[in-house]
């Protein structure tokens, strides 16, 4: 089997490329050229039967990911399948299964089976959980345990996998020298760092990177190069440890492309607003335009319960500066496992951020969407406004709850609707769209 990237390099437009071109309103040849160059990634494992491919990268709509998955406190998969559907219904372009519950294999297979959007995983989560069960400790995990888990996820149909290859002994030394408030907040990053320090060995994901690429190529898995040293608070942003890892990730992008493996590069994290644009431009330069997948960025540390908003603020600027893929943050971030309502709120908040950025980037269709909404508002066409809303469910509910009897104007202005008054005096009767 060959990969989308290898086929693109050979001049072939695949069905997945054609599907992405249709979604984006672009020429199939444009998608092929960008996949060949590595600036667009199509996450599409050959074993994900229910998948409708999505494209991530240069010139495409900003995409949104939703994290779901079981935990030791909530091990049942059924609520996560409900969250999967809620995320898709709210417009998520991908989901990540971060399961650490009782039967991780079953959870992953069920989520992949039921998902029509790309599914990402973090194999080190399962490898460490199983190491604790079978060997008694995370640090007793072997490199082969980790690689066997990675191959299992690939076989099961994971479309992209977060792999923390960029944490090396050199970057850990830089971290120690730097000093941080929150040290390492990436769960996968902490696992591999603890293993490396205890065993006094180099990161096997870095040492055996070519073997990792062979697994990804066999199933056309996109490697999502994890940012294990991402800043976990504003005070740690854009420090030397973060940049040390980024430099390594840039080299690993080149090595993946040389094997025909598609790449996403993950990024921060908690970043003050005035540093976000520089972070994005630096990543794009070092990683040669590879699609950038960011968590947030969260622009303040003091808003638990509202971190979907802090992330949307940062996500807008990040995407406008060139980030391609936003990992949602829910109101439950830093507090607990998200509910279905949290999932929905997180997806919508990130979609708003992505669309606001798409207006800036001139993504096809973004401007036309806003213009259609403006015309519907001018016409007091409530049905059309709700249809065009990014969250029609909430818009429709608020409209019906606060406007008894379907009044023509909203109950905020009532008889004093500005658009209605000005239209009358300008002699321009309001007309439905």
Coordinates of C-alpha atoms in Angstrom, one line a residue:
X1 CA 0.0 0.0 0.0
X2 CA 1.2 3.5 -0.7
X3 CA 0.3 6.8 0.9
X4 CA -1.6 9.9 -0.2
X5 CA 1.6 11.8 -0.2
X6 CA 3.4 9.2 -2.4
X7 CA 0.5 9.1 -4.8
X8 CA 0.4 12.9 -5.0
X9 CA 4.1 13.0 -5.7
X10 CA 3.5 10.6 -8.5
X11 CA 0.9 12.9 -10.0
X12 CA -2.1 10.9 -9.0
X13 CA -5.3 12.5 -7.8
X14 CA -6.9 10.0 -5.4
X15 CA -10.6 9.8 -4.4
X16 CA -9.7 11.3 -1.0
X17 CA -8.0 14.3 -2.8
X18 CA -11.0 14.8 -5.0
X19 CA -13.4 14.6 -2.0
X20 CA -11.3 17.3 -0.1
X21 CA -11.3 19.5 -3.3
X22 CA -15.1 19.3 -3.5
X23 CA -15.5 20.2 0.2
X24 CA -13.2 23.2 -0.1
X25 CA -14.3 24.4 -3.5
X26 CA -10.8 24.1 -5.0
X27 CA -9.4 22.3 -8.0
X28 CA -8.3 18.7 -7.4
X29 CA -4.9 19.5 -8.9
X30 CA -4.5 22.2 -6.2
X31 CA -5.0 19.7 -3.5
X32 CA -2.7 17.1 -5.1
X33 CA 0.1 19.7 -5.4
X34 CA -0.2 20.7 -1.7
X35 CA -0.4 17.1 -0.5
X36 CA 2.8 16.4 -2.5
X37 CA 4.4 19.5 -1.0
X38 CA 3.4 18.5 2.6
X39 CA 1.4 21.7 3.1
X40 CA -1.9 19.9 3.1
X41 CA -2.5 16.7 4.9
X42 CA -5.4 14.2 4.4
X43 CA -5.7 12.1 7.5
X44 CA -7.2 8.8 6.0
X45 CA -6.0 5.5 7.4
X46 CA -6.7 2.7 4.8
X47 CA -8.5 0.7 7.5
X48 CA -11.0 3.4 8.6
X49 CA -14.0 2.2 6.6
X50 CA -16.6 4.8 7.7
X51 CA -14.3 7.8 7.0
X52 CA -15.2 10.9 5.0
X53 CA -11.8 12.4 4.4
X54 CA -10.9 15.9 5.5
X55 CA -8.0 18.1 4.5
X56 CA -5.9 20.1 6.8
X57 CA -3.5 22.8 5.7
X58 CA -2.6 25.7 3.4
X59 CA -5.6 27.5 1.9
X60 CA -8.2 25.2 3.4
X61 CA -10.9 26.0 6.0
X62 CA -9.5 26.0 9.5
X63 CA -10.4 22.7 11.0
X64 CA -11.5 21.8 14.6
X65 CA -10.8 18.7 16.7
X66 CA -12.7 17.4 19.7
X67 CA -11.1 15.3 22.4
X68 CA -13.1 12.4 23.8
X69 CA -12.4 9.1 25.5
X70 CA -12.8 7.0 28.6
X71 CA -10.9 7.5 31.9
X72 CA -10.3 5.4 35.0
X73 CA -13.1 7.4 36.7
X74 CA -15.5 7.1 33.7
X75 CA -14.6 3.8 31.9
X76 CA -17.8 3.2 29.9
X77 CA -17.5 3.8 26.1
X78 CA -21.2 4.5 25.5
X79 CA -21.1 8.1 26.9
X80 CA -18.0 8.7 24.7
X81 CA -19.8 7.5 21.6
X82 CA -22.6 10.0 22.5
X83 CA -19.9 12.7 22.7
X84 CA -18.5 11.6 19.4
X85 CA -21.9 12.2 17.7
X86 CA -22.4 15.5 19.5
X87 CA -19.0 16.7 18.3
X88 CA -19.8 15.7 14.7
X89 CA -23.2 17.3 14.9
X90 CA -21.7 20.5 16.2
X91 CA -19.3 20.5 13.2
X92 CA -16.1 19.0 14.4
X93 CA -13.7 17.9 11.6
X94 CA -11.9 15.3 13.7
X95 CA -11.9 13.7 17.1
X96 CA -9.1 12.3 19.3
X97 CA -9.7 9.2 21.4
X98 CA -7.7 9.8 24.6
X99 CA -9.1 6.7 26.4
X100 CA -7.4 5.4 29.5
X101 CA -10.3 3.4 30.9
X102 CA -10.7 -0.3 31.4
X103 CA -10.8 -1.6 27.8
X104 CA -8.9 0.8 25.7
X105 CA -8.8 -1.5 22.6
X106 CA -12.6 -1.8 22.6
X107 CA -13.1 1.9 23.1
X108 CA -10.8 2.8 20.2
X109 CA -12.4 0.3 17.8
X110 CA -15.9 1.5 18.6
X111 CA -15.0 5.2 18.2
X112 CA -13.3 4.5 14.9
X113 CA -16.1 2.3 13.7
X114 CA -18.7 5.0 14.4
X115 CA -16.8 8.1 13.3
X116 CA -17.2 9.6 9.9
X117 CA -14.4 12.1 10.7
X118 CA -10.7 11.4 11.1
X119 CA -9.8 9.8 14.5
X120 CA -6.6 10.5 16.3
X121 CA -5.0 8.6 19.1
X122 CA -2.1 8.9 21.5
X123 CA -0.6 5.4 21.7
X124 CA 1.7 6.1 24.7
X125 CA -1.4 6.5 26.9
X126 CA -2.4 2.8 26.3
X127 CA 1.2 1.6 26.5
X128 CA 1.7 3.2 29.9
X129 CA -1.6 2.0 31.3
X130 CA -0.8 -1.6 30.2
X131 CA 2.8 -1.3 31.6
X132 CA 1.4 -0.4 35.0
X133 CA -1.0 -3.3 34.9
X134 CA 1.5 -5.9 33.7
X135 CA 4.8 -4.6 35.0
X136 CA 3.8 -2.4 37.9
X137 CA 5.2 0.9 36.7
X138 CA 5.3 3.3 33.7
X139 CA 9.1 3.2 33.7
X140 CA 9.1 -0.6 33.3
X141 CA 7.5 -0.2 29.8
X142 CA 9.8 -1.4 27.1
X143 CA 10.4 0.3 23.7
X144 CA 8.9 -2.7 22.1
X145 CA 5.7 -2.3 24.2
X146 CA 5.4 1.2 22.8
X147 CA 6.0 0.3 19.2
X148 CA 3.6 -2.7 19.4
X149 CA 0.9 -0.4 20.7
X150 CA 1.5 2.1 17.9
X151 CA 1.2 -0.6 15.3
X152 CA -2.0 -1.9 16.9
X153 CA -3.6 1.6 16.7
X154 CA -2.5 1.9 13.0
X155 CA -4.0 -1.5 12.2
X156 CA -7.3 -0.5 13.9
X157 CA -7.7 2.5 11.7
X158 CA -6.4 5.5 13.6
X159 CA -6.0 8.3 11.0
X160 CA -3.5 10.3 12.9
X161 CA -1.4 9.6 16.0
X162 CA 0.2 12.0 18.4
X163 CA 3.7 10.7 18.9
X164 CA 6.1 12.6 21.2
X165 CA 9.3 12.2 19.2
X166 CA 10.8 15.6 19.9
X167 CA 11.6 15.1 23.5
X168 CA 15.3 14.1 23.7
X169 CA 17.9 14.0 26.4
X170 CA 19.1 17.4 25.0
X171 CA 15.7 19.0 25.3
X172 CA 15.3 17.7 28.8
X173 CA 18.6 19.2 29.7
X174 CA 17.4 22.5 28.2
X175 CA 14.2 22.2 30.3
X176 CA 16.2 21.7 33.5
X177 CA 18.5 24.7 32.7
X178 CA 15.6 26.9 31.7
X179 CA 13.4 26.3 34.8
X180 CA 9.7 26.4 34.5
X181 CA 6.7 27.1 36.7
X182 CA 4.6 24.1 35.4
X183 CA 7.5 22.0 34.0
X184 CA 5.7 19.4 31.6
X185 CA 1.9 19.5 31.3
X186 CA 1.6 17.1 28.3
X187 CA 0.5 13.8 29.7
X188 CA 2.3 11.9 26.9
X189 CA 5.3 14.1 27.3
X190 CA 5.5 13.4 31.0
X191 CA 5.3 9.7 30.4
X192 CA 8.2 9.6 28.0
X193 CA 10.3 12.0 30.0
X194 CA 9.8 9.9 33.2
X195 CA 10.8 6.8 31.3
X196 CA 13.9 8.4 29.8
X197 CA 15.1 9.8 33.1
X198 CA 14.5 6.6 35.1
X199 CA 16.1 4.4 32.5
X200 CA 18.8 6.9 31.5
X201 CA 18.1 6.3 27.8
X202 CA 17.3 8.3 24.8
X203 CA 13.7 8.6 23.6
X204 CA 13.0 5.4 21.6
X205 CA 10.5 7.3 19.5
X206 CA 13.4 9.5 18.3
X207 CA 16.0 6.8 18.1
X208 CA 13.7 4.4 16.1
X209 CA 12.0 7.1 14.1
X210 CA 12.5 5.3 10.8
X211 CA 10.7 2.2 12.2
X212 CA 7.9 4.5 13.2
X213 CA 7.7 5.9 9.7
X214 CA 7.5 2.4 8.3
X215 CA 4.4 1.7 10.4
X216 CA 2.8 5.0 9.4
X217 CA 3.5 4.4 5.7
X218 CA 2.0 0.9 5.8
X219 CA -1.4 2.2 6.9
X220 CA -1.2 5.8 5.6
X221 CA -1.3 7.1 9.2
X222 CA -0.5 10.8 9.5
X223 CA 2.1 11.4 12.3
X224 CA 1.1 14.3 14.5
X225 CA 4.4 15.4 16.0
X226 CA 3.5 16.0 19.7
X227 CA 4.6 19.1 21.6
X228 CA 5.6 17.4 24.8
X229 CA 7.3 20.5 26.1
X230 CA 4.4 22.9 25.2
X231 CA 4.0 25.7 27.8
X232 CA 1.4 24.9 30.5
X233 CA 1.1 28.4 31.7
X234 CA 1.6 31.9 30.4
X235 CA 4.9 32.3 32.3
X236 CA 6.5 29.3 30.5
X237 CA 5.6 30.4 26.9
X238 CA 8.1 30.6 24.2
X239 CA 11.0 29.5 26.3
X240 CA 14.1 27.7 25.3
X241 CA 12.8 24.2 26.1
X242 CA 9.8 24.8 23.8
X243 CA 11.9 26.0 21.0
X244 CA 14.5 23.3 21.4
X245 CA 11.8 20.7 20.8
X246 CA 10.4 22.6 17.9
X247 CA 13.8 22.6 16.2
X248 CA 13.8 18.8 16.5
X249 CA 10.3 18.5 15.1
X250 CA 11.4 20.5 12.1
X251 CA 14.0 17.9 11.3
X252 CA 11.5 15.1 11.9
X253 CA 9.1 16.7 9.4
X254 CA 11.8 16.4 6.7
X255 CA 12.4 12.7 7.6
X256 CA 8.7 11.9 7.5
X257 CA 8.3 13.5 4.1
X258 CA 11.3 11.6 2.8
X259 CA 9.3 8.4 3.6
X260 CA 6.1 9.7 2.0
X261 CA 4.4 10.0 5.4
X262 CA 2.0 12.9 6.0
X263 CA 2.6 15.2 9.0
X264 CA 0.9 17.5 11.4
X265 CA 2.9 19.5 13.9
X266 CA 1.4 20.2 17.3
X267 CA 1.9 23.5 19.1
X268 CA 1.2 25.4 22.3
X269 CA -0.4 25.6 24.7
X270 CA -0.7 28.6 27.0
X271 CA 0.7 31.7 25.2
X272 CA 0.1 35.4 25.9
X273 CA -1.7 37.1 23.1
X274 CA 1.3 39.2 22.0
X275 CA 3.4 36.1 21.4
X276 CA 1.0 34.0 19.4
X277 CA 1.7 35.3 15.9
X278 CA 5.4 34.9 16.4
X279 CA 5.0 31.3 17.6
X280 CA 3.0 30.4 14.5
X281 CA 5.3 32.1 12.0
X282 CA 8.3 30.4 13.7
X283 CA 6.8 27.0 13.5
X284 CA 5.8 27.5 9.9
X285 CA 9.3 28.5 9.0
X286 CA 11.1 25.8 10.9
X287 CA 8.7 23.0 9.7
X288 CA 8.5 24.2 6.1
X289 CA 4.8 24.9 6.0
X290 CA 3.6 21.6 7.5
X291 CA 0.0 21.9 8.8
X292 CA 0.1 23.3 12.3
X293 CA -2.3 21.8 15.0
X294 CA -2.6 24.0 18.1
X295 CA -4.3 23.6 21.5
X296 CA -5.9 26.9 22.0
X297 CA -3.6 28.7 22.5
X298 CA -5.0 29.8 25.9
X299 CA -4.3 33.5 26.4
X300 CA -4.7 33.5 30.2
X301 CA -4.5 31.1 33.1
X302 CA -7.2 32.5 35.3
X303 CA -10.5 31.5 33.6
X304 CA -11.3 27.9 34.6
X305 CA -14.9 27.2 33.6
X306 CA -14.5 29.6 30.6
X307 CA -11.4 28.2 29.0
X308 CA -13.3 27.5 25.8
X309 CA -13.3 31.4 25.5
X310 CA -9.7 31.9 26.4
X311 CA -8.8 29.3 23.8
X312 CA -11.1 30.8 21.1
X313 CA -9.4 34.2 21.6
X314 CA -6.0 32.7 21.1
X315 CA -7.2 30.3 18.4
X316 CA -8.5 33.1 16.3
X317 CA -5.1 34.9 16.2
X318 CA -3.2 31.6 15.7
X319 CA -5.4 30.6 12.8
X320 CA -5.2 34.1 11.2
X321 CA -1.4 33.9 11.5
X322 CA -1.4 30.5 9.7
X323 CA -2.4 27.7 12.1
X324 CA -4.5 25.1 10.2
X325 CA -6.1 23.0 12.9
X326 CA -7.5 24.0 16.3
X327 CA -7.9 21.5 19.1
X328 CA -10.9 22.5 21.0
X329 CA -10.9 23.4 24.7
X330 CA -14.1 22.9 26.7
X331 CA -15.5 24.8 29.7
X332 CA -14.3 21.7 31.7
X333 CA -10.6 22.2 30.8
X334 CA -8.4 22.0 34.0
X335 CA -11.5 20.9 36.0
X336 CA -12.7 17.5 34.9
X337 CA -13.9 15.2 32.1
X338 CA -16.2 17.1 29.7
X339 CA -19.9 16.4 29.4
X340 CA -21.8 16.3 26.1
X341 CA -22.8 20.0 26.6
X342 CA -19.1 20.8 27.2
X343 CA -18.1 19.0 24.0
X344 CA -20.7 21.0 22.0
X345 CA -19.7 24.3 23.6
X346 CA -16.0 23.6 22.9
X347 CA -16.5 22.7 19.3
X348 CA -18.7 25.7 18.6
X349 CA -16.2 28.1 20.3
X350 CA -13.3 26.7 18.2
X351 CA -15.4 26.8 15.0
X352 CA -16.1 30.5 15.6
X353 CA -12.4 31.1 16.1
X354 CA -11.6 29.2 12.9
X355 CA -14.2 31.0 10.8
X356 CA -13.1 34.4 12.1
X357 CA -9.6 33.5 11.0
X358 CA -10.8 32.2 7.6
X359 CA -12.3 35.7 6.9
X360 CA -8.9 37.2 7.4
X361 CA -7.1 34.5 5.4
X362 CA -9.5 34.8 2.5
X363 CA -10.6 31.2 2.6
X364 CA -13.1 30.4 -0.1
X365 CA -16.7 30.8 1.1
X366 CA -16.0 32.5 4.4
X367 CA -16.8 36.0 3.3
X368 CA -19.9 34.9 1.4
X369 CA -21.3 33.2 4.5
X370 CA -21.1 36.4 6.6
X371 CA -22.5 38.4 3.8
X372 CA -25.5 36.1 3.5
X373 CA -26.1 36.5 7.3
X374 CA -25.9 40.3 7.0
X375 CA -28.5 40.3 4.2
X376 CA -30.8 38.0 6.2
X377 CA -30.5 40.4 9.2
X378 CA -31.3 43.4 7.1
X379 CA -34.4 41.6 5.8
X380 CA -35.4 40.5 9.3
X381 CA -35.5 37.0 7.9
X382 CA -35.3 35.0 11.1
X383 CA -35.6 31.6 9.5
X384 CA -32.6 32.3 7.2
X385 CA -30.6 33.8 10.1
X386 CA -31.1 30.6 12.1
X387 CA -30.2 28.5 9.1
X388 CA -27.0 30.4 8.6
X389 CA -26.0 30.4 12.3
X390 CA -22.9 28.5 13.2
X391 CA -25.0 26.9 15.9
X392 CA -28.6 26.8 14.5
X393 CA -29.8 24.8 17.5
X394 CA -28.9 27.4 20.1
X395 CA -29.9 30.3 17.8
X396 CA -33.3 28.8 17.1
X397 CA -33.9 28.1 20.8
X398 CA -33.0 31.6 21.9
X399 CA -35.1 33.2 19.2
X400 CA -38.2 31.2 20.2
X401 CA -37.7 31.7 23.9
X402 CA -37.3 35.4 23.9
X403 CA -39.6 36.5 21.1
X404 CA -43.2 35.3 21.9
X405 CA -45.5 35.0 18.9
X406 CA -42.7 35.3 16.4
X407 CA -42.4 39.1 16.4
X408 CA -40.9 40.6 13.3
X409 CA -38.2 42.5 15.3
X410 CA -36.3 40.9 18.2
X411 CA -37.4 41.6 21.7
X412 CA -34.3 43.6 22.4
X413 CA -35.4 46.5 20.1
X414 CA -39.1 45.7 19.7
X415 CA -40.8 48.6 18.0
X416 CA -37.6 50.5 17.8
X417 CA -35.7 48.2 15.4
X418 CA -33.0 50.3 13.8
X419 CA -33.0 48.4 10.5
X420 CA -36.8 48.7 10.2
X421 CA -36.8 52.4 11.1
X422 CA -34.0 53.4 8.7
X423 CA -35.4 51.3 5.9
X424 CA -38.7 53.2 6.2
X425 CA -37.1 56.6 6.1
X426 CA -34.8 55.6 3.2
X427 CA -37.8 54.4 1.3
X428 CA -36.3 50.9 1.0
X429 CA -38.9 48.4 2.2
X430 CA -37.5 45.3 3.9
X431 CA -37.6 42.4 1.6
X432 CA -37.1 38.7 2.5
X433 CA -33.9 37.1 1.2

